[in-house]
Coordinates of C-alpha atoms in Angstrom, one line a residue:
X30 CA 0.2 0.3 -0.3
X31 CA 1.8 3.5 -1.1
X32 CA 1.9 6.1 1.7
X33 CA 1.8 9.5 0.7
X34 CA 5.1 11.7 0.6
X35 CA 5.4 13.2 3.8
X36 CA 6.9 17.1 4.7
X37 CA 9.2 17.5 6.6
X38 CA 7.8 17.6 10.5
X39 CA 9.0 21.2 12.5
X40 CA 11.4 20.6 15.5
X41 CA 8.5 20.3 18.1
X42 CA 6.2 17.9 16.3
X43 CA 9.3 15.5 15.4
X44 CA 10.3 15.4 19.1
X45 CA 6.5 13.4 19.5
X46 CA 7.6 11.1 17.8
X47 CA 11.0 9.8 19.4
X48 CA 11.5 6.6 20.6
X49 CA 11.6 6.2 24.6
X50 CA 14.0 2.6 25.4
X51 CA 11.8 0.8 28.1
X52 CA 8.5 1.6 26.0
X53 CA 10.1 0.7 22.7
X54 CA 10.8 -3.1 24.6
X55 CA 7.6 -3.6 26.1
X56 CA 5.6 -2.8 22.7
X57 CA 7.9 -5.4 20.9
X58 CA 6.9 -7.9 23.9
X59 CA 3.3 -7.3 23.1
X60 CA 3.8 -7.1 19.4
X61 CA 5.2 -10.5 19.2
X62 CA 2.6 -12.0 22.0
X63 CA -0.3 -10.5 20.3
X64 CA 1.2 -11.9 16.6
X65 CA 1.7 -15.5 18.8
X66 CA -1.7 -15.2 19.7
X67 CA -3.1 -14.1 16.4
X68 CA -1.3 -16.8 14.2
X69 CA -2.0 -20.0 17.1
X70 CA -6.1 -18.6 16.4
X71 CA -5.8 -18.6 12.2
X72 CA -3.7 -22.0 12.5
X73 CA -6.6 -23.6 15.1
X74 CA -9.8 -21.9 12.7
X75 CA -7.5 -23.3 9.4
X76 CA -7.4 -26.6 10.8
X77 CA -10.9 -26.2 11.6
X78 CA -11.9 -25.6 8.6
X79 CA -10.0 -27.9 6.6
X80 CA -10.9 -30.8 8.3
X81 CA -14.5 -30.2 7.1
X82 CA -13.5 -29.9 3.9
X83 CA -11.6 -33.4 4.4
X84 CA -14.5 -34.9 5.6
X85 CA -16.8 -33.2 3.1
X86 CA -14.9 -34.8 0.7
X87 CA -14.3 -38.2 1.9
X88 CA -18.1 -38.7 2.0
X89 CA -18.0 -37.5 -1.2
X90 CA -15.1 -40.1 -2.5
X91 CA -17.0 -42.6 -0.7
X92 CA -20.5 -41.5 -2.5
X93 CA -19.0 -42.0 -5.9
X94 CA -16.9 -45.7 -5.2
X95 CA -20.6 -46.9 -3.6
X96 CA -22.2 -45.6 -7.4
X97 CA -19.6 -47.7 -9.0
X98 CA -20.3 -50.8 -6.8
X99 CA -23.8 -50.3 -6.8
X100 CA -24.1 -51.2 -10.9
X101 CA -23.1 -55.0 -9.8
X102 CA -25.8 -55.2 -7.1
X103 CA -28.0 -57.1 -9.2
X104 CA -26.1 -57.6 -12.7
X105 CA -25.1 -61.0 -11.8
X106 CA -28.1 -62.2 -10.8
X107 CA -30.0 -60.9 -14.0
X108 CA -27.8 -63.0 -16.4
X109 CA -27.0 -65.9 -14.0
X110 CA -30.2 -67.2 -14.9
X111 CA -30.1 -67.0 -18.7
X112 CA -30.5 -70.8 -19.8
X113 CA -27.9 -70.4 -22.4
X114 CA -25.6 -70.4 -19.3
X115 CA -26.7 -73.3 -18.1
X116 CA -26.3 -75.3 -21.4
X117 CA -23.2 -74.8 -21.4
X118 CA -22.2 -75.6 -17.4
X119 CA -24.8 -78.9 -18.5
X120 CA -23.6 -79.9 -22.2
X121 CA -19.8 -78.2 -22.7
X122 CA -20.2 -78.6 -26.5
X123 CA -18.5 -75.8 -29.0
X124 CA -21.8 -74.1 -30.0
X125 CA -22.8 -73.5 -26.4
X126 CA -19.6 -72.4 -25.8
X127 CA -19.6 -69.9 -28.3
X128 CA -23.3 -68.9 -27.6
X129 CA -21.7 -67.9 -24.0
X130 CA -18.7 -66.1 -25.0
X131 CA -20.8 -63.9 -27.7
X132 CA -23.2 -63.1 -24.7
X133 CA -20.6 -62.6 -21.9
X134 CA -19.2 -60.1 -24.8
X135 CA -22.5 -58.3 -25.4
X136 CA -22.6 -58.3 -21.9
X137 CA -19.5 -56.7 -21.1
X138 CA -19.8 -53.6 -24.5
X139 CA -23.3 -52.7 -23.0
X140 CA -22.8 -52.3 -19.3
X141 CA -18.8 -51.3 -19.9
X142 CA -17.3 -53.5 -17.2
X143 CA -14.1 -55.1 -16.7
X144 CA -14.7 -58.4 -17.5
X145 CA -17.1 -61.2 -17.0
X146 CA -17.0 -65.1 -17.6
X147 CA -18.1 -68.3 -16.4
X148 CA -16.8 -71.5 -14.0
X149 CA -17.2 -74.7 -13.4
X150 CA -18.1 -76.4 -9.8
X151 CA -14.2 -77.0 -10.4
X152 CA -13.0 -73.6 -10.0
X153 CA -12.4 -74.0 -14.7
X154 CA -13.8 -71.4 -16.5
X155 CA -16.1 -72.2 -20.1
X156 CA -16.6 -69.3 -21.4
X157 CA -15.1 -65.7 -20.9
X158 CA -16.4 -61.7 -22.2
X159 CA -12.2 -61.7 -23.8
X160 CA -11.9 -65.0 -25.2
X161 CA -10.3 -63.7 -28.2
X162 CA -7.6 -62.1 -27.1
X163 CA -4.5 -63.2 -25.4
X164 CA -5.1 -62.7 -21.7
X165 CA -8.1 -65.7 -21.9
X166 CA -9.5 -66.5 -18.6
X167 CA -11.1 -69.4 -20.6
X168 CA -9.1 -72.9 -19.5
X169 CA -8.3 -71.2 -16.5
X170 CA -8.8 -72.1 -12.7
X171 CA -9.7 -69.4 -10.3
X172 CA -11.2 -72.0 -7.1
X173 CA -8.9 -70.5 -5.7
X174 CA -10.7 -67.0 -4.9
X175 CA -12.6 -66.5 -1.9
X176 CA -15.6 -65.5 -4.5
X177 CA -16.0 -68.1 -5.5
X178 CA -15.7 -70.4 -2.8
X179 CA -19.4 -68.2 -1.3
X180 CA -21.0 -68.5 -4.8
X181 CA -20.6 -72.3 -4.9
X182 CA -21.8 -72.5 -1.5
X183 CA -25.2 -70.6 -3.6
X184 CA -24.5 -66.9 -2.1
X185 CA -23.6 -64.6 -3.6
X186 CA -19.7 -63.0 -3.0
X187 CA -17.2 -59.8 -4.0
X188 CA -13.1 -59.8 -3.5
X189 CA -11.1 -56.8 -4.4
X190 CA -8.0 -58.3 -5.7
X191 CA -5.1 -58.5 -8.1
X192 CA -6.0 -60.4 -11.2
X193 CA -4.0 -63.4 -11.3
X194 CA -3.7 -63.1 -15.2
X195 CA -4.2 -60.0 -16.2
X196 CA -2.4 -58.3 -12.9
X197 CA -4.8 -55.7 -12.6
X198 CA -6.7 -55.4 -9.6
X199 CA -10.4 -55.1 -9.6
X200 CA -13.9 -56.2 -7.6
X201 CA -14.8 -59.1 -8.4
X202 CA -18.6 -60.2 -8.0
X203 CA -19.9 -63.5 -8.0
X204 CA -23.4 -64.9 -8.7
X205 CA -24.4 -69.4 -8.6
X206 CA -26.0 -70.4 -11.9
X207 CA -28.0 -72.8 -10.2
X208 CA -31.5 -74.9 -11.4
X209 CA -33.9 -75.6 -8.5
X210 CA -31.4 -75.4 -5.6
X211 CA -28.5 -77.1 -7.6
X212 CA -25.5 -74.9 -8.1
X213 CA -24.0 -75.9 -11.8
X214 CA -21.3 -73.0 -11.7
X215 CA -20.1 -69.5 -10.9
X216 CA -20.9 -66.6 -13.2
X217 CA -18.2 -63.8 -12.3
X218 CA -18.2 -60.3 -12.5
X219 CA -15.0 -57.9 -12.7
X220 CA -15.0 -54.0 -12.2
X221 CA -12.0 -52.1 -13.1
X222 CA -11.7 -48.6 -10.6
X223 CA -8.5 -47.9 -11.5
X224 CA -10.3 -44.7 -13.4
X225 CA -11.2 -43.7 -9.8
X226 CA -7.9 -43.8 -8.8
X227 CA -7.3 -41.3 -12.1
X228 CA -9.6 -38.2 -10.7
X229 CA -8.5 -38.6 -7.4
X230 CA -4.9 -38.2 -8.7
X231 CA -5.7 -34.6 -10.1
X232 CA -6.2 -33.3 -6.7
X233 CA -3.7 -32.1 -3.9
X234 CA -5.1 -34.5 -1.7
X235 CA -4.2 -38.2 -0.9
X236 CA -7.3 -40.1 -1.1
X237 CA -6.9 -43.8 -0.4
X238 CA -9.5 -47.2 0.0
X239 CA -9.3 -48.9 2.9
X240 CA -10.8 -52.6 3.2
X241 CA -11.9 -54.5 6.0
X242 CA -8.4 -55.6 6.9
X243 CA -6.9 -51.9 6.8
X244 CA -4.6 -51.9 3.6
X245 CA -5.2 -49.8 1.0
X246 CA -6.5 -51.4 -1.9
X247 CA -7.2 -47.7 -4.6
X248 CA -4.7 -44.8 -4.1
X249 CA -4.3 -41.7 -5.5
X250 CA -0.2 -41.5 -4.7
X251 CA 1.2 -45.2 -6.1
X252 CA 3.5 -45.3 -3.5
X253 CA 0.6 -45.9 -0.5
X254 CA -1.0 -48.5 -3.1
X255 CA -1.4 -52.0 -0.5
X256 CA -0.1 -50.0 2.4
X257 CA -1.2 -51.0 5.6
X258 CA -3.4 -48.6 8.1
X259 CA -3.2 -51.3 11.0
X260 CA -0.5 -54.3 12.0
X261 CA -1.0 -57.2 9.8
X262 CA -0.1 -60.7 11.8
X263 CA 1.5 -63.4 10.1
X264 CA -2.1 -65.3 9.9
X265 CA -3.7 -62.7 8.3
X266 CA -0.9 -62.5 5.6
X267 CA -1.1 -66.0 5.2
X268 CA -4.5 -66.0 4.4
X269 CA -4.3 -63.1 1.9
X270 CA -1.3 -64.3 -0.3
X271 CA -3.5 -67.6 -0.2
X272 CA -6.2 -66.7 -1.6
X273 CA -4.5 -64.2 -4.3
X274 CA -5.5 -61.0 -3.1
X275 CA -2.5 -58.2 -3.1
X276 CA 0.6 -58.2 -2.4
X277 CA 0.7 -57.9 1.5
X278 CA 3.7 -58.3 4.0
X279 CA 3.5 -58.6 8.0
X280 CA 5.2 -55.9 10.4
X281 CA 4.5 -55.0 14.1
X282 CA 3.3 -51.7 12.7
X283 CA 1.5 -50.0 10.5
X284 CA 2.8 -48.2 7.3
X285 CA 0.5 -45.5 7.8
X286 CA -0.2 -45.1 11.3
X287 CA -3.7 -43.5 12.1
X288 CA -4.9 -40.8 14.8
X289 CA -8.3 -39.3 15.8
X290 CA -8.2 -36.8 12.5
X291 CA -4.6 -37.2 12.3
X292 CA -1.8 -39.7 10.3
X293 CA 2.1 -40.2 9.8
X294 CA 2.9 -41.8 6.6
X295 CA 7.1 -42.0 6.1
X296 CA 7.7 -39.5 8.7
X297 CA 5.1 -36.8 7.3
X298 CA 2.8 -36.0 9.4
X299 CA -0.9 -35.9 7.3
X300 CA -5.1 -34.4 8.8
X301 CA -6.7 -36.9 8.1
X302 CA -10.5 -37.5 7.7
X303 CA -12.7 -40.9 6.5
X304 CA -15.9 -41.9 5.6
X305 CA -17.7 -45.4 5.5
X306 CA -19.0 -47.2 2.2
X307 CA -22.1 -48.6 2.3
X308 CA -21.3 -51.8 -0.3
X309 CA -19.1 -52.9 1.7
X310 CA -16.4 -52.8 5.2
X311 CA -14.3 -50.4 3.7
X312 CA -13.8 -46.6 4.1
X313 CA -12.6 -43.7 2.0
X314 CA -9.5 -42.1 3.8
X315 CA -8.4 -38.4 2.7
X316 CA -5.1 -37.0 3.8
X317 CA -3.3 -33.9 3.4
X318 CA 0.2 -33.0 4.3
X319 CA 0.3 -30.3 7.5
X320 CA 2.7 -28.4 5.9
X321 CA 0.5 -27.5 2.9
X322 CA -1.8 -26.1 5.8
X323 CA 1.0 -24.7 7.2
X324 CA 2.0 -22.4 4.3
X325 CA -1.5 -21.4 3.7
X326 CA -1.7 -20.1 7.5
X327 CA 1.7 -18.6 7.5
X328 CA 0.7 -16.3 4.4
X329 CA -2.9 -15.8 5.2
X330 CA -0.6 -14.8 8.7
X331 CA 1.7 -12.4 6.7
X332 CA -1.7 -11.1 4.8
X333 CA -3.1 -10.0 7.9
X334 CA 0.5 -8.3 9.6
X335 CA 0.6 -6.9 6.3
X336 CA -2.8 -5.0 6.6
X337 CA -2.4 -4.4 10.1
X338 CA 0.9 -2.8 8.9
X339 CA -1.3 -0.2 6.5
X340 CA -2.8 0.8 9.2
X341 CA -0.8 2.1 11.8
X342 CA 1.2 3.8 9.1
X343 CA -1.6 5.5 8.0
X344 CA -3.0 6.6 11.7
X345 CA 0.6 7.6 12.3
X346 CA 0.3 9.4 9.1
X347 CA -2.4 10.9 9.9
X348 CA -1.7 12.2 12.9
X349 CA 1.4 13.6 12.2
X350 CA -0.8 15.5 9.6
X351 CA -2.8 16.8 12.4
X352 CA 0.0 17.9 14.2
X353 CA 1.3 19.4 11.4
X354 CA -1.4 21.0 9.9
X355 CA -1.9 23.1 13.8
X356 CA 1.5 24.4 13.0
X357 CA -0.1 25.7 9.4
X358 CA -3.1 27.0 10.7
X359 CA -2.7 30.8 11.0
X360 CA -1.4 30.5 7.5
X361 CA -3.9 28.9 6.3
X362 CA -6.6 31.1 7.8
X363 CA -4.5 33.8 6.6
X364 CA -4.8 32.9 3.1
X365 CA -8.6 31.3 3.4
X366 CA -9.7 35.0 4.1
X367 CA -8.2 36.3 0.9
X368 CA -9.5 34.1 -1.1
X369 CA -12.9 34.0 0.3
X370 CA -12.4 38.6 -0.2
X371 CA -11.3 37.6 -3.8
X372 CA -14.3 35.3 -4.6
X373 CA -16.8 37.9 -3.1
X374 CA -15.4 40.3 -4.9
X375 CA -15.5 38.1 -8.3
X376 CA -19.2 37.2 -7.4
X377 CA -20.1 40.9 -6.6
X378 CA -18.8 41.2 -10.2
X379 CA -20.5 38.5 -12.0
X380 CA -24.1 39.3 -10.1
X381 CA -23.7 43.0 -11.4
X382 CA -23.1 41.5 -15.2
X383 CA -26.0 39.1 -14.9
X384 CA -28.5 41.5 -13.3
X385 CA -27.6 44.2 -16.1
X386 CA -27.8 41.9 -18.9
X387 CA -31.4 40.5 -17.2
X388 CA -32.2 44.3 -16.6
X389 CA -31.6 45.0 -20.7
X390 CA -32.9 41.8 -22.0
X391 CA -36.8 42.3 -19.4
X392 CA -36.7 46.0 -20.4
X393 CA -37.0 45.4 -24.4
X394 CA -39.2 42.6 -23.6
X395 CA -41.2 44.8 -21.1
X396 CA -41.1 47.7 -23.8
X397 CA -42.7 45.5 -26.6
X398 CA -45.1 43.9 -24.5
X399 CA -46.2 47.3 -22.8
X400 CA -46.7 48.4 -26.4
X401 CA -47.9 45.3 -28.8
X402 CA -50.4 44.4 -25.3
X403 CA -51.9 47.7 -24.4
X404 CA -52.6 49.2 -27.5
X405 CA -54.6 45.9 -28.7
X406 CA -56.4 46.6 -25.0
X407 CA -57.2 50.5 -25.7
X408 CA -58.7 49.6 -28.9
X409 CA -60.8 46.6 -27.6
X410 CA -61.9 49.0 -24.1
X411 CA -63.0 52.0 -26.8
X412 CA -65.2 49.1 -28.8
X413 CA -66.6 47.9 -26.3
X414 CA -67.3 51.2 -24.7
X415 CA -68.7 51.9 -28.2
X416 CA -71.4 49.0 -27.9
X417 CA -72.4 50.3 -24.5
X418 CA -73.3 53.2 -26.2
X419 CA -75.2 51.3 -28.8
X420 CA -77.2 49.2 -26.9
X421 CA -78.3 52.1 -24.8
X422 CA -79.5 53.9 -27.8
X423 CA -82.9 53.6 -29.5
X424 CA -81.8 53.7 -33.1
X425 CA -78.7 51.4 -32.8
X426 CA -77.5 49.8 -36.8
X427 CA -77.4 46.2 -35.9
X428 CA -75.0 46.2 -38.8
X429 CA -72.9 48.9 -36.8
X430 CA -72.7 46.7 -33.5
X431 CA -71.8 43.6 -35.6
X432 CA -68.6 45.6 -37.3
X433 CA -67.5 46.6 -33.5
X434 CA -68.5 43.1 -32.2
X435 CA -66.0 42.0 -35.2
X436 CA -63.5 44.6 -34.4
X437 CA -63.8 43.1 -30.8
X438 CA -62.8 39.7 -31.9
X439 CA -59.9 40.7 -33.9
X440 CA -58.5 42.5 -31.0
X441 CA -58.5 39.9 -29.0
X442 CA -56.9 37.4 -31.4
X443 CA -54.0 40.0 -32.0
X444 CA -53.6 40.2 -28.3
X445 CA -53.6 36.5 -28.1
X446 CA -50.7 35.9 -30.9
X447 CA -48.6 38.3 -28.8
X448 CA -48.8 35.6 -25.8
X449 CA -48.6 32.5 -28.5
X450 CA -45.6 34.0 -30.0
X451 CA -44.0 34.3 -26.6
X452 CA -44.3 31.4 -25.0
X453 CA -43.3 29.3 -28.5
X454 CA -40.1 31.2 -28.6
X455 CA -39.0 29.3 -25.2
X456 CA -40.8 25.9 -25.7
X457 CA -42.5 25.2 -29.2
X458 CA -44.5 22.5 -28.0
X459 CA -44.7 19.1 -29.6
X460 CA -42.1 18.0 -31.1
X461 CA -42.8 15.0 -32.1
X462 CA -41.8 14.1 -36.6
X463 CA -44.5 12.4 -38.5
X464 CA -44.5 11.9 -42.4
X465 CA -45.8 15.0 -43.9
X466 CA -46.3 16.5 -48.1
X467 CA -45.7 19.4 -49.1
X468 CA -48.7 20.2 -50.4
X469 CA -50.6 19.8 -46.9
X470 CA -48.6 21.9 -45.7
X471 CA -49.0 24.7 -47.7
X472 CA -52.8 23.8 -48.1
X473 CA -53.5 23.9 -44.3
X474 CA -50.9 27.2 -43.7
X475 CA -52.7 29.4 -46.4
X476 CA -56.3 28.1 -45.5
X477 CA -55.5 28.7 -41.5
X478 CA -54.0 32.7 -42.3
X479 CA -57.1 33.9 -45.0
X480 CA -59.3 32.1 -42.5
X481 CA -57.5 34.6 -39.2
X482 CA -58.3 37.9 -41.9
X483 CA -61.4 40.0 -42.2
X484 CA -62.6 39.4 -45.5
X485 CA -62.5 43.4 -46.8
X486 CA -58.9 43.1 -45.4
X487 CA -57.4 39.9 -47.0
X488 CA -54.0 40.5 -48.9
X489 CA -53.6 39.0 -52.0
X490 CA -51.8 35.4 -51.2
X491 CA -50.6 33.7 -53.9
X492 CA -50.2 29.4 -53.4
X493 CA -47.5 28.0 -56.0
X494 CA -48.3 24.1 -55.5
X495 CA -44.7 22.3 -57.1
X496 CA -43.4 18.8 -56.7
X497 CA -45.1 17.0 -53.7
X498 CA -42.5 15.2 -51.9
X499 CA -43.0 13.2 -48.5
X500 CA -40.7 14.3 -45.7
X501 CA -40.2 14.2 -41.9
X502 CA -41.2 17.1 -40.1
X503 CA -44.1 18.5 -37.0
X504 CA -47.2 19.9 -39.1
X505 CA -47.5 22.4 -35.9
X506 CA -44.5 23.6 -35.5
X507 CA -43.7 24.3 -39.4
X508 CA -47.3 26.0 -39.7
X509 CA -46.5 28.4 -37.0
X510 CA -43.2 29.0 -39.0
X511 CA -44.8 30.3 -42.5
X512 CA -47.5 31.7 -40.7
X513 CA -45.1 33.8 -38.7
X514 CA -43.7 34.3 -42.3
X515 CA -46.9 35.6 -43.6
X516 CA -48.0 38.1 -40.8
X517 CA -44.9 39.7 -41.4
X518 CA -45.6 39.8 -45.5
X519 CA -49.1 41.1 -44.2
X520 CA -47.7 43.8 -42.2
X521 CA -44.8 44.9 -44.9
X522 CA -47.1 44.8 -48.0
X523 CA -50.0 47.1 -45.3
X524 CA -49.0 50.5 -47.2
X525 CA -48.6 48.8 -50.8
X526 CA -50.8 49.6 -53.5
X527 CA -51.3 46.4 -55.0
X528 CA -50.0 44.1 -52.2
X529 CA -48.9 40.6 -53.4
X530 CA -47.8 37.6 -51.3
X531 CA -46.9 34.3 -52.6
X532 CA -46.4 31.1 -50.5
X533 CA -44.9 28.0 -51.9
X534 CA -42.5 24.9 -52.2
X535 CA -39.6 24.2 -54.2
X536 CA -37.5 20.9 -54.0
X537 CA -33.6 20.1 -54.4
X538 CA -31.9 16.9 -54.7
X539 CA -31.2 17.4 -50.9
X540 CA -33.8 19.6 -49.2
X541 CA -37.5 20.5 -49.7
X542 CA -37.9 24.5 -49.3
X543 CA -40.7 26.3 -48.3
X544 CA -41.0 30.0 -49.5
X545 CA -42.3 33.0 -48.5
X546 CA -42.7 36.6 -50.8
X547 CA -44.2 39.5 -50.5
X548 CA -43.5 43.2 -52.6
X549 CA -43.5 45.4 -49.7
X550 CA -40.5 47.9 -49.1
X551 CA -38.2 44.4 -47.6
X552 CA -35.4 44.3 -44.4
X553 CA -33.5 47.7 -44.0
X554 CA -30.3 47.0 -44.5
X555 CA -29.3 48.2 -40.8
X556 CA -31.3 45.1 -39.3
X557 CA -29.7 42.6 -42.1
X558 CA -27.7 41.0 -39.6
X559 CA -29.8 41.3 -36.9
X560 CA -33.3 40.0 -38.2
X561 CA -34.0 36.9 -36.3
X562 CA -32.9 37.8 -33.4
X563 CA -35.6 38.6 -30.6
X564 CA -37.4 41.8 -30.2
X565 CA -35.7 42.8 -33.5
X566 CA -38.1 45.3 -35.8
X567 CA -37.9 47.8 -38.5
X568 CA -38.8 51.2 -37.8
X569 CA -42.0 51.2 -39.9
X570 CA -43.2 48.2 -38.4
X571 CA -46.2 49.5 -35.9
X572 CA -47.3 45.6 -34.8
X573 CA -45.4 42.5 -33.4
X574 CA -42.9 41.7 -30.8
X575 CA -40.7 40.9 -33.6
X576 CA -40.6 37.1 -32.4
X577 CA -42.1 35.7 -35.6
X578 CA -38.8 35.5 -37.3
X579 CA -37.1 34.1 -34.3
X580 CA -39.5 31.6 -33.3
X581 CA -39.3 30.7 -37.4
X582 CA -35.7 30.3 -37.5
X583 CA -35.4 27.8 -34.2
X584 CA -38.5 25.9 -35.8
X585 CA -36.1 25.9 -39.0
X586 CA -33.4 24.2 -36.9
X587 CA -35.1 21.9 -35.1
X588 CA -35.8 20.6 -38.2
X589 CA -31.9 20.6 -38.8
X590 CA -32.7 22.9 -42.0
X591 CA -32.4 26.6 -41.6
X592 CA -34.0 30.2 -42.7
X593 CA -32.5 32.3 -44.6
X594 CA -33.9 35.8 -46.4
X595 CA -32.9 37.0 -49.6
X596 CA -34.1 39.6 -52.5
X597 CA -35.0 38.0 -55.9
X598 CA -35.2 39.4 -59.2
X599 CA -38.5 41.0 -58.9
X600 CA -37.2 43.4 -56.0
X601 CA -39.6 40.9 -53.5
X602 CA -38.3 39.9 -50.6
X603 CA -38.2 36.5 -49.6
X604 CA -37.7 34.3 -46.9
X605 CA -36.7 30.5 -47.9
X606 CA -37.3 27.6 -44.8
X607 CA -35.1 24.6 -45.8
X608 CA -35.7 21.1 -44.7
X609 CA -33.6 18.2 -45.2
X610 CA -35.3 14.8 -47.0
X611 CA -35.1 11.7 -46.2
X612 CA -32.1 10.6 -47.9
X613 CA -30.3 13.4 -46.7
X614 CA -30.3 12.6 -43.2
X615 CA -29.9 9.0 -43.7
X616 CA -26.4 10.1 -45.5

């Protein structure tokens, strides 16, 4: 763990950490005692955990062996009842022997056992699954085997032994072949367990299978195979050699000395756990060297010490920093006051700039709103006063009242347009896109514009329907933008003798362009660079907030397009709103 580089401590701070002789000695003794106690605790915990793990592993391995032996629990009894085996024992004819050989070969292949063979009452093998191999059992006598003697007495027999012919150890299961109560011969199945020891050898632990005499009959460590776990007497060794179980040697001491939870082998101390089998009076023993566990505990101990050392260093560094900070507190307070003072000056300057900017914008907006809203309100109050006078007069003309009401309605619409324009500039509204056609947008926009104009004041509006491409857009926003352009055109042509306004569309390879042109006086040179900014309007303008073009440009940008103005060859003012076609947006 990296520790930050430390600055030199002042003399009064460094003196605090100078060691004292007696204190250091007692601290060393205390540290050693704590370390020894910690190591003992870690060792006991590791032994306990490892013992549980070994016990679980032993049970698992015993269950695995039981599963292997269970494969032969019922099979020999079923095959022994086959009439073809009884026939070969009765007749010994070549035909019956060939049939029995084929039967045993098929059983061996289908059940994946080691070997299967049939012996007569004298122990002579008359048929075998390996009859066609060089190590065939046919003609060999295995009457000395214990499993043969048990089966000859009418009982099922089992035995683990080294093969007398092949030299390969295996688990033998014998079953009497009998008619009624007469035993004609003995059927034997041999199961090899070598693959189990191969699986065991992949682990770090030593796994042993120990029989009822205490001899290791299967081991993941070849050096432990056929070792004895308890002393073997001369009589026991002689009996094992007579039945040709496996090589054993008698002795007063065991090759592997076992005690509860521990074992000793070749001078090596081992941790031990065992689990019995159900199929045989055997047990599985799992051993692991204590020195391997000791190394693991030492590694954990070193890790704990390293963490504690790092914590102590961090605490020491933290304490040193606290002492150092106390000596520098005065300078820090002075610097903090200076920074705070400069910060207040900067914040005050920033607030002043923001306030000036906000007041300027607010003044421009307030002036525009005051002009554009108060004027229609004054007109509305005048019309309402006229209507009140008309209602009190007996000779009121209904046509005059109708015209006054229409004027009131137009005034309220004008106020509504002012408010809508302000709202639209900050939040356009529904911004979902859909498939639109150019003709639909032009038709709905022109009809809306004409519907809002008085019948006797409608300007000359021409709609140029060009191509009718399909594009992605928002109908409400596009109509709002084009209506703003039409309203500006209507204002520009209010004083023209023969007003003319045209709305239409053209297409290029990459864009669809909506345009509005008029024959008004056009945009002045002083407004050419700021015509699309909010609250900008010409000196000749008498209506509007100067938001229409700003909103129209915002809508064009939302559609990934642009809004431009120009003066065409007929000296007409033209505003063009271009939108990319789907092909351009994909590219």
